[in-house]
Short mmCIF file of C-alpha atoms in Angstrom, two decimals:
data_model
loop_
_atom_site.label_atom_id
_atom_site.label_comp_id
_atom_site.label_asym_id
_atom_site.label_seq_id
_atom_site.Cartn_x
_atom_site.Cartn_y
_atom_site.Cartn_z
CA UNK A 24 0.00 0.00 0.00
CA UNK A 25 1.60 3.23 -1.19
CA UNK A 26 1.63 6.47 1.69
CA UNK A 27 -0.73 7.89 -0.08
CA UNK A 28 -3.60 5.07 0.40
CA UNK A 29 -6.47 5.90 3.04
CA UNK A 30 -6.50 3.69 5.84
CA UNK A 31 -9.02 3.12 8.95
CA UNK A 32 -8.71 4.39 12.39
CA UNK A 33 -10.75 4.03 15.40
CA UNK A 34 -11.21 7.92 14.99
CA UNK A 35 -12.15 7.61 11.29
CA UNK A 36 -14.56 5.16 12.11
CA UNK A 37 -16.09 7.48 14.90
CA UNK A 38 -16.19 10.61 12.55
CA UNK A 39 -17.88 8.76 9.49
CA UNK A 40 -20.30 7.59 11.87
CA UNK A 41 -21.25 10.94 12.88
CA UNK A 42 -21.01 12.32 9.87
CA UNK A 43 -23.34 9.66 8.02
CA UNK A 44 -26.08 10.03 10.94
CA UNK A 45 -25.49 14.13 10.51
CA UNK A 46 -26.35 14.26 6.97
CA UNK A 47 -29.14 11.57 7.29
CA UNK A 48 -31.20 13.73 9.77
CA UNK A 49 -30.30 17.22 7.95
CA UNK A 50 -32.43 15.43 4.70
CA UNK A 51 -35.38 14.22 6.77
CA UNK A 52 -35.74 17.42 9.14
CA UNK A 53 -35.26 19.28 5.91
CA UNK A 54 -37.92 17.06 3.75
CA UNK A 55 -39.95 16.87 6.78
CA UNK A 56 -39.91 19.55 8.48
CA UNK A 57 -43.40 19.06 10.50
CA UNK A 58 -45.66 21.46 12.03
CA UNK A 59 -43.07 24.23 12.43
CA UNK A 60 -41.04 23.99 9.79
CA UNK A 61 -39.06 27.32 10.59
CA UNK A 62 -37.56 25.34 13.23
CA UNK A 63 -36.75 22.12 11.90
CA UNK A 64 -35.19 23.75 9.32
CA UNK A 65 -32.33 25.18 11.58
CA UNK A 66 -32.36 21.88 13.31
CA UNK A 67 -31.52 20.58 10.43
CA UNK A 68 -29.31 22.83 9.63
CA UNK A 69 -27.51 22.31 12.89
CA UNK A 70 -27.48 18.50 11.90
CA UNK A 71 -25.83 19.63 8.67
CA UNK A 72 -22.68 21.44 10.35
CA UNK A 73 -21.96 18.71 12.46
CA UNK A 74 -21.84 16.25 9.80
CA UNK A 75 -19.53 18.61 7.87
CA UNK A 76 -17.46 19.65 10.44
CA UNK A 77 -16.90 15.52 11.24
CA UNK A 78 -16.21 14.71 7.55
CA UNK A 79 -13.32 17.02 8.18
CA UNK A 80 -12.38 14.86 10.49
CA UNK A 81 -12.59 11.80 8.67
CA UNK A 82 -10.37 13.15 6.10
CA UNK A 83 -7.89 14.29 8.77
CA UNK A 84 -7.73 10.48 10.13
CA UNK A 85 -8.31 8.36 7.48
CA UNK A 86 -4.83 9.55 5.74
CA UNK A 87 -7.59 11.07 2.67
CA UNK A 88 -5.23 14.53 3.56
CA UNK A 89 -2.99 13.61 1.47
CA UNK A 90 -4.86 13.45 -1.57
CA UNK A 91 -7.31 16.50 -0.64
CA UNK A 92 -5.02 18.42 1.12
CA UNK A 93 -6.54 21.82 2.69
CA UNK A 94 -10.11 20.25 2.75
CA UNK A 95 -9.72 19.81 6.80
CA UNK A 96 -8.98 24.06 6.92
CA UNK A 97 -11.41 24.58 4.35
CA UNK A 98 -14.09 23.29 6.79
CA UNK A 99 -12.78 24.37 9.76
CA UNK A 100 -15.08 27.78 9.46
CA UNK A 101 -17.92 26.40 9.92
CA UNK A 102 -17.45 25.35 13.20
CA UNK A 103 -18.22 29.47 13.75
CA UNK A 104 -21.97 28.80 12.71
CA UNK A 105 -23.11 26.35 15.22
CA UNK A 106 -23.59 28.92 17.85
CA UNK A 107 -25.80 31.15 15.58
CA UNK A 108 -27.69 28.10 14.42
CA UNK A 109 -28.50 26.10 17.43
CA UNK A 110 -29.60 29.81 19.10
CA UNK A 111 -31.85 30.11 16.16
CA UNK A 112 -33.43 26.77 16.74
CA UNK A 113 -34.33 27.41 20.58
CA UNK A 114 -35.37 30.73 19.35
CA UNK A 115 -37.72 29.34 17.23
CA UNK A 116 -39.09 26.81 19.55
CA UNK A 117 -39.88 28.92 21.73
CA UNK A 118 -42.34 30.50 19.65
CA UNK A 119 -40.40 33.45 18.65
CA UNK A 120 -40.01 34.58 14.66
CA UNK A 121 -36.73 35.18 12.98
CA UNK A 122 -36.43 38.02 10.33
CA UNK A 123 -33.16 38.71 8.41
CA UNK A 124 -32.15 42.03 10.16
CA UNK A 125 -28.37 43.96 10.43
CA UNK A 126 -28.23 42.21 13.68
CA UNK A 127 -28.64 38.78 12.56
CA UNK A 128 -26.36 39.54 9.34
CA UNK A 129 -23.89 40.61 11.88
CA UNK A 130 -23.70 36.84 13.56
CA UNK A 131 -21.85 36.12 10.28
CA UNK A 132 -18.68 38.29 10.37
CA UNK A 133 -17.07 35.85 12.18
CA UNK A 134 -17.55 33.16 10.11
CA UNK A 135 -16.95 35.45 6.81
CA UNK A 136 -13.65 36.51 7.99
CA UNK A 137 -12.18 33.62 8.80
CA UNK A 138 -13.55 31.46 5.57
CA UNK A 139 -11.68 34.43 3.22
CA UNK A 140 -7.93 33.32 4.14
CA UNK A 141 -9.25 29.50 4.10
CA UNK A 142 -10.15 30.16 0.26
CA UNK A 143 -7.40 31.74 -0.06
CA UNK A 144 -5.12 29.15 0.95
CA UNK A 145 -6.99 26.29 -0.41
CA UNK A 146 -7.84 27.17 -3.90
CA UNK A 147 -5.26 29.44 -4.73
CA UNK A 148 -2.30 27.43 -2.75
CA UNK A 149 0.62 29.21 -4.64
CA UNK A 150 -0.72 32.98 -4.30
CA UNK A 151 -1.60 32.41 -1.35
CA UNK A 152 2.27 31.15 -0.24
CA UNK A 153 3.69 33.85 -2.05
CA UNK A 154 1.71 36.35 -0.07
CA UNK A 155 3.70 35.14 2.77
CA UNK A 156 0.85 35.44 5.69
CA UNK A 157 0.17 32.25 5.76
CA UNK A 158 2.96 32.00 8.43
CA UNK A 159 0.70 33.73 11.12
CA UNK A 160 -2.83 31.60 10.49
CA UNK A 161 -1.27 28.16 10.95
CA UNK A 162 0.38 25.75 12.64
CA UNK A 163 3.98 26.43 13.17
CA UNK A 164 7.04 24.00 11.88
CA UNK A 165 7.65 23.04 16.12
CA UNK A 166 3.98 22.62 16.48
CA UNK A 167 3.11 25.77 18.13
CA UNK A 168 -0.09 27.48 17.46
CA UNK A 169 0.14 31.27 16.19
CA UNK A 170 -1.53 34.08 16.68
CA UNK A 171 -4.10 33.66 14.29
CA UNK A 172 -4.98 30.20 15.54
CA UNK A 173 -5.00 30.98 19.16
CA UNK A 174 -7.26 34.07 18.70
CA UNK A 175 -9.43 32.02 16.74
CA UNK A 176 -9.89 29.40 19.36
CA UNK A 177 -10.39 31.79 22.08
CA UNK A 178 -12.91 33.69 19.88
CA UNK A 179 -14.87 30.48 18.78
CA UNK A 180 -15.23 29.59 23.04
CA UNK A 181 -16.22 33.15 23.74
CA UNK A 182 -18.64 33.43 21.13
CA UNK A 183 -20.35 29.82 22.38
CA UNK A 184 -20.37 31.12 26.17
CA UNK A 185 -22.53 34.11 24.92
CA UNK A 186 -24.81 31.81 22.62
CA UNK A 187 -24.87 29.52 25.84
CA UNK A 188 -25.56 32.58 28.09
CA UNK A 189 -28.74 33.11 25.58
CA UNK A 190 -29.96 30.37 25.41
CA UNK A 191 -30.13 29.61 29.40
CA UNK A 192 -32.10 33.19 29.64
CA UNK A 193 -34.44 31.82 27.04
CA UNK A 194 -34.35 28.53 29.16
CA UNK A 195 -35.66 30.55 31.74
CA UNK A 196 -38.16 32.60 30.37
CA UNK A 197 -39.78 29.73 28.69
CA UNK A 198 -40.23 28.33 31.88
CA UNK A 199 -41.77 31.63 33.38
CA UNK A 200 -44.23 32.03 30.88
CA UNK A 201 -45.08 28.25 31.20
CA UNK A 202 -44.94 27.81 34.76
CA UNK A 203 -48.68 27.71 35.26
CA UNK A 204 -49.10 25.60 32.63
CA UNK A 205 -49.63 21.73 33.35
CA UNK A 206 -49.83 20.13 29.89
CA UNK A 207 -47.84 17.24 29.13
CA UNK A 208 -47.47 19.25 25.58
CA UNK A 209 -45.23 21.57 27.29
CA UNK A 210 -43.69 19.34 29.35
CA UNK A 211 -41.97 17.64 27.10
CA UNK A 212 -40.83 20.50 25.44
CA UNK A 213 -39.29 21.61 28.65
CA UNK A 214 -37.72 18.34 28.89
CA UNK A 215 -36.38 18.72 25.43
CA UNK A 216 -35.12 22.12 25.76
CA UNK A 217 -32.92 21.33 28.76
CA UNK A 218 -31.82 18.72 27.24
CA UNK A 219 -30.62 20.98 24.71
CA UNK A 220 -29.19 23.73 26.65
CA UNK A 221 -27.50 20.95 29.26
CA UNK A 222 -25.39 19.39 26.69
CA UNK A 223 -24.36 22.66 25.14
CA UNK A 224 -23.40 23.37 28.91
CA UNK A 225 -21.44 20.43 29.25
CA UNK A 226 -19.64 20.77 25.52
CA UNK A 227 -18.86 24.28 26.83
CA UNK A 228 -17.84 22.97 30.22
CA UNK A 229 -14.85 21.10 28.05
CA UNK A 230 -14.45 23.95 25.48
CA UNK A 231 -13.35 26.36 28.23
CA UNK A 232 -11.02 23.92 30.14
CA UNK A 233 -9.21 23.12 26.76
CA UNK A 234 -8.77 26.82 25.75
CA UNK A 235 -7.62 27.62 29.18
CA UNK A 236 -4.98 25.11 28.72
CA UNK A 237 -4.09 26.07 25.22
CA UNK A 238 -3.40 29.48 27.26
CA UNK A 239 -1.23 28.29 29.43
CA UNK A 240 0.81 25.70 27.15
CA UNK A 241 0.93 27.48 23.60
CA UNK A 242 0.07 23.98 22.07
CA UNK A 243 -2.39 21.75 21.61
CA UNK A 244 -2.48 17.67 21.07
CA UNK A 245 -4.43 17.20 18.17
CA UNK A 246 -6.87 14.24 19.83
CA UNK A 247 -8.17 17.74 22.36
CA UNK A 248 -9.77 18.31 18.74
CA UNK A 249 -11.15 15.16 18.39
CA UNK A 250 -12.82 14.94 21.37
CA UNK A 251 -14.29 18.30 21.09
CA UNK A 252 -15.89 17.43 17.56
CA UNK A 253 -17.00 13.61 19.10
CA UNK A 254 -18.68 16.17 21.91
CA UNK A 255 -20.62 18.03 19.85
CA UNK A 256 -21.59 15.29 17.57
CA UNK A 257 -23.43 14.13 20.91
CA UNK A 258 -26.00 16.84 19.82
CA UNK A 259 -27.08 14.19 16.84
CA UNK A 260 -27.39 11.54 19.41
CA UNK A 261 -29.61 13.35 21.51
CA UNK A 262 -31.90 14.19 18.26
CA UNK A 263 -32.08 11.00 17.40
CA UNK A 264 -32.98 10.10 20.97
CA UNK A 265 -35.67 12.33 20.92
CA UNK A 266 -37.08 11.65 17.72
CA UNK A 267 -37.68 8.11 19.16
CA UNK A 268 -39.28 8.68 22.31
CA UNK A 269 -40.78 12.24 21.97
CA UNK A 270 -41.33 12.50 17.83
CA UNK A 271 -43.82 15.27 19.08
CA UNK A 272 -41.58 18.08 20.13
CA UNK A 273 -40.42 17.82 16.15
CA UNK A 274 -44.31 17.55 14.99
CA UNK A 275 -46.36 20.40 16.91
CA UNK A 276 -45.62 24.17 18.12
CA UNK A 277 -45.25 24.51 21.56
CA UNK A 278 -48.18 26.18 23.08
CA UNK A 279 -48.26 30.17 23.03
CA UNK A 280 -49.33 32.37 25.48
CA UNK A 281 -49.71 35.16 22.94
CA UNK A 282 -52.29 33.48 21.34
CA UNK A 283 -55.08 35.35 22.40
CA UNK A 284 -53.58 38.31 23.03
CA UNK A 285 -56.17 40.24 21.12
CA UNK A 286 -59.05 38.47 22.29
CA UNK A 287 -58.33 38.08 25.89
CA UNK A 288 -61.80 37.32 28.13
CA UNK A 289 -62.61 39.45 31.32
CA UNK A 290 -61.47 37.82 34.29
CA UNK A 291 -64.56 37.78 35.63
CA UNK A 292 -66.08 35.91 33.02
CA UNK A 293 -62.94 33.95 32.82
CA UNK A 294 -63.32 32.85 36.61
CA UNK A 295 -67.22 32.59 36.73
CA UNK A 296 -66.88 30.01 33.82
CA UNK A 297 -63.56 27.73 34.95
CA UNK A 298 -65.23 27.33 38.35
CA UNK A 299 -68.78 25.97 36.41
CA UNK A 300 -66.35 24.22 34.55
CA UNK A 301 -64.63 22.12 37.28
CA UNK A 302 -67.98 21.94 39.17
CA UNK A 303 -69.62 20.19 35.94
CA UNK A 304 -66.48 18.06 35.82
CA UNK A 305 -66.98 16.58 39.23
CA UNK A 306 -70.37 16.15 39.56
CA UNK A 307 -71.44 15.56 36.43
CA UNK A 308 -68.81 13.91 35.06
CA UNK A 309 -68.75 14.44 31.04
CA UNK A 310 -65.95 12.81 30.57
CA UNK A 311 -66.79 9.05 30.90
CA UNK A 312 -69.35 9.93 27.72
CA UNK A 313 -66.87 8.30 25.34
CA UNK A 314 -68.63 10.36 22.07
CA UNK A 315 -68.07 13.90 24.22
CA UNK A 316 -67.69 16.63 21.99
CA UNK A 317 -65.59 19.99 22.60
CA UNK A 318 -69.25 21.41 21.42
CA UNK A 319 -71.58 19.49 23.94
CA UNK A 320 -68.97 20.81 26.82
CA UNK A 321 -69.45 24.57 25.56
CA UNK A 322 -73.46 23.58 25.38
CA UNK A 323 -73.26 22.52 29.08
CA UNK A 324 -71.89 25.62 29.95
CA UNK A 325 -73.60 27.59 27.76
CA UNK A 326 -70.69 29.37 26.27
CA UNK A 327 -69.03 29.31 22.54
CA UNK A 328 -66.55 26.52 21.40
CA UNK A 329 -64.06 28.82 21.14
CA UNK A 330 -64.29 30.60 24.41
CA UNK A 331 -63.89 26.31 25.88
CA UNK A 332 -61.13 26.37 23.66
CA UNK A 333 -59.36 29.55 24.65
CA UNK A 334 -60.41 28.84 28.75
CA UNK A 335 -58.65 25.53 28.18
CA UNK A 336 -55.24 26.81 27.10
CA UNK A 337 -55.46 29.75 28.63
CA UNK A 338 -56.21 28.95 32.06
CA UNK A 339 -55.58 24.82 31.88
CA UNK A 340 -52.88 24.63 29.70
CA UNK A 341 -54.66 21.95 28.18
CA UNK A 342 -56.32 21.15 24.99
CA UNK A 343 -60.16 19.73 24.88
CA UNK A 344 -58.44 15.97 24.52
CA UNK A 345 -55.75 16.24 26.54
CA UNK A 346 -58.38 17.83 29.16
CA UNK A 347 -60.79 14.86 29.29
CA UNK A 348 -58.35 12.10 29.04
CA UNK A 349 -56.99 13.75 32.05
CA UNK A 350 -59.92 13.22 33.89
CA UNK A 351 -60.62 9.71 32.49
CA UNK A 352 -57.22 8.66 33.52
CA UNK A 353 -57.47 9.68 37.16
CA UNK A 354 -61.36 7.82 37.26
CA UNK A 355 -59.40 5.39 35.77
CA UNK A 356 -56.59 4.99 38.38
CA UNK A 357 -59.46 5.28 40.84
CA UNK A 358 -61.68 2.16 39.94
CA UNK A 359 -58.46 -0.35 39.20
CA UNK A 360 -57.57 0.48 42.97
CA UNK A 361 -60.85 0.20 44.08
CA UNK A 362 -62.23 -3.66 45.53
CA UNK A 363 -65.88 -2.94 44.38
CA UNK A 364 -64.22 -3.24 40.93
CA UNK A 365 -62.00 -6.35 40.78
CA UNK A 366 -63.70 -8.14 39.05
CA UNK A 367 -64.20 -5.42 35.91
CA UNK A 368 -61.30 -6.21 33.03
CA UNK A 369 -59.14 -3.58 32.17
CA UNK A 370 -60.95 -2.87 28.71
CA UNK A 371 -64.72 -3.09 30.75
CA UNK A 372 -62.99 0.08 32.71
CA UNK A 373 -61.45 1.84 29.59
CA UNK A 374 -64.73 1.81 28.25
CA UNK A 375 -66.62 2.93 31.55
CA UNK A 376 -64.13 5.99 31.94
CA UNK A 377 -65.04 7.13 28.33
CA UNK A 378 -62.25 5.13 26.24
CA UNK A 379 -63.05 3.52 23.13
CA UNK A 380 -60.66 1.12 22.91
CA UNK A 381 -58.41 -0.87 24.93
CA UNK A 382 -55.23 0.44 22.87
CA UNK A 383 -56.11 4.15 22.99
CA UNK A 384 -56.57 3.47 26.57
CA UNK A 385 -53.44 1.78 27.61
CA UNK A 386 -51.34 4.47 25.29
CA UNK A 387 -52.99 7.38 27.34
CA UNK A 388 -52.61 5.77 30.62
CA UNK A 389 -48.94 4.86 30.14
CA UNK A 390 -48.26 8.92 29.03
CA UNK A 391 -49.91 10.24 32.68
CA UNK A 392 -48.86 7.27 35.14
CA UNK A 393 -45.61 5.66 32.92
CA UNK A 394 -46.92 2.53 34.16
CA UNK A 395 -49.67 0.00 31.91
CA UNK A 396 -52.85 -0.29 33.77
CA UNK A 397 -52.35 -3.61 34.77
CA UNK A 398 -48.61 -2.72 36.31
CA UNK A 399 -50.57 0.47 38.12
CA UNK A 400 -53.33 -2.08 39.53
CA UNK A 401 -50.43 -4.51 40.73
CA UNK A 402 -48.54 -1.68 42.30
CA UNK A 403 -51.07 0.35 44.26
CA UNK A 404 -52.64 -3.42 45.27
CA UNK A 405 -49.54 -4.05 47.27
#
């Protein structure tokens, strides 16, 4: 095999791994983009960076840098748009829009000025040489970083602690503005978000202590880069993750409080008609009608569908569904504890509480308790 033959590594192997799943779930979020596309989109296009930024990588280990030589520095800007486009993504899901403005334009400098030299050097090699300040950008003949390098490190960290910084303060607003909200909707969006903004924290966590020590030594081992790009591949892990157990967060729009913003009810109305609501709900029990309509509930309490609709996710947090499978859950729970009821099946008390079938019913239980409701009736009979 001549030097200039690729070979395999346990790094290569790692990289084209994270690479491959990286492009995979750019084209899906990008051909399916859902319910909020907007979104997705920058999802995707987070997916996208990371599995360019990896095949970098792969080229790097796999020996491939011989025969496209300048293809690992020709990616390396890129790394400066992961910041901008995972902040766009939470900014999104949050229910915020995204306009092109100065200010967003101006989250691209960074990545503009550095990709100019990188051009330079890898397209037009000889110029570029002849020029001479190539000298200052890279690595030095001893291994030393220069200036150029060193700034950019300490400018690629800096500009992730502030993206970080954001996105924790939109961490916590979310949950302000949510806080009185009990829908498992949101919930899992919460879930997701941290999620989110917790491994960014720990990739940051590592990002810092490595340019600290780049600081202090001048140098830098070139597996510190490895592991940096394996940590934020971890990002495609956690999508994937998600995408299994919680498709939804990808599917639907988080719930907005600014929803009704124009057409806000009077608080007195709005109380009068959420305490006939719960009143109906416990004494007359609607919800174990299992052909209940959102329009029979606004008939009962004499108001319009939409004003239901609105008290719901205004004041519940809820939609109509998520409402009354609330309630048939927990009269659920109730009879499979209770001895007057042991000898009703499972599906005779799905269909009792308002379920229609015994698959719908096990589905919903599982969501509020995380148990089936045989593994409930087992439990709670100990």
């Amino acid at each position: 095999m001549s030097t200039a033959d690729p070979f395999l590594s346990l790094w290569a192997i790692l990289f084209s791994f994270c690479a491959l799943q990286g492009f995979v779930l750019a084209g899906i979020l990008s051909f399916n983009p859902g319910r909020q596309p907007a979104a997705n989109r920058f999802l995707a296009a987070v997916a996208l960076l990371i599995a360019v930024i990896t095949t970098g990588y792969v080229v790097q280990t796999s020996g491939l840098n011989r025969s496209l030589s300048g293809l690992g520095f020709l990616l390396g800007p890129f790394w400066l748009l992961l910041g901008p486009a995972l902040y766009a993504y939470l900014w999104l899901l949050t229910g915020h829009s995204l306009r092109l403005s100065w200010r967003v334009a101006l989250q691209l400098v960074p990545f503009l000025v550095y990709l100019v030299p990188t051009l330079h050097s890898t397209f037009w090699p000889q110029h570029f040489a002849a020029l001479g300040y190539g000298k200052y950008l890279y690595l030095s003949q001893a291994g030393g970083l220069r200036f150029f390098p060193l700034l950019y490190t300490y400018l690629f960290t800096m500009q992730m602690i502030v993206y970080l910084g954001l996105s924790v303060r939109l961490l916590r607003r979310f949950e302000r503005a949510h806080r009185e909200r009990s829908s498992d909707h949101i919930a899992q969006y919460l879930l997701w978000f941290r999620r989110l903004v917790t491994v960014f924290l720990a990739y940051m966590a590592y990002e810092t202590v490595f340019s600290l020590r780049l600081l202090v030594t001048g140098t830098a081992e070139v597996h510190y880069y490895y592991i940096s790009a394996l940590f934020i591949s971890s990002f495609l892990l956690l999508i994937i993750y998600t995408a299994f157990r919680n498709p939804q967060v990808f599917q639907s729009p988080p719930l907005h409080g600014r929803k009704y913003d124009r057409s806000a009810l009077p608080e007195p109305y709005v109380e009068q008609n959420l305490a006939k609501l719960m009143e109906l709900m416990e004494e007359e029990k609607p919800h174990l009608r299992s052909d209940l309509k959102l329009s029979d509930l606004a008939d009962m309490l004499g108001i319009s569908r939409h004003h239901v609709t609105q008290l719901l996710n205004q004041q519940v947090g809820k939609s109509f569904h998520a409402f009354i499978n609330a309630y048939r859950v927990e009269e659920a729970c109730r009879r499979l504890t209770d001895p007057s009821y042991r000898d009703f099946s499972v599906l005779a008390i799905a269909h009792d509480v308002g379920f229609n079938s015994k698959t719908s019913f096990n589905r919903i239980f599982k969501r509020h308790t995380q148990m089936t409701p045989s593994q409930y009736a087992r439990v709670r009979a100990r």
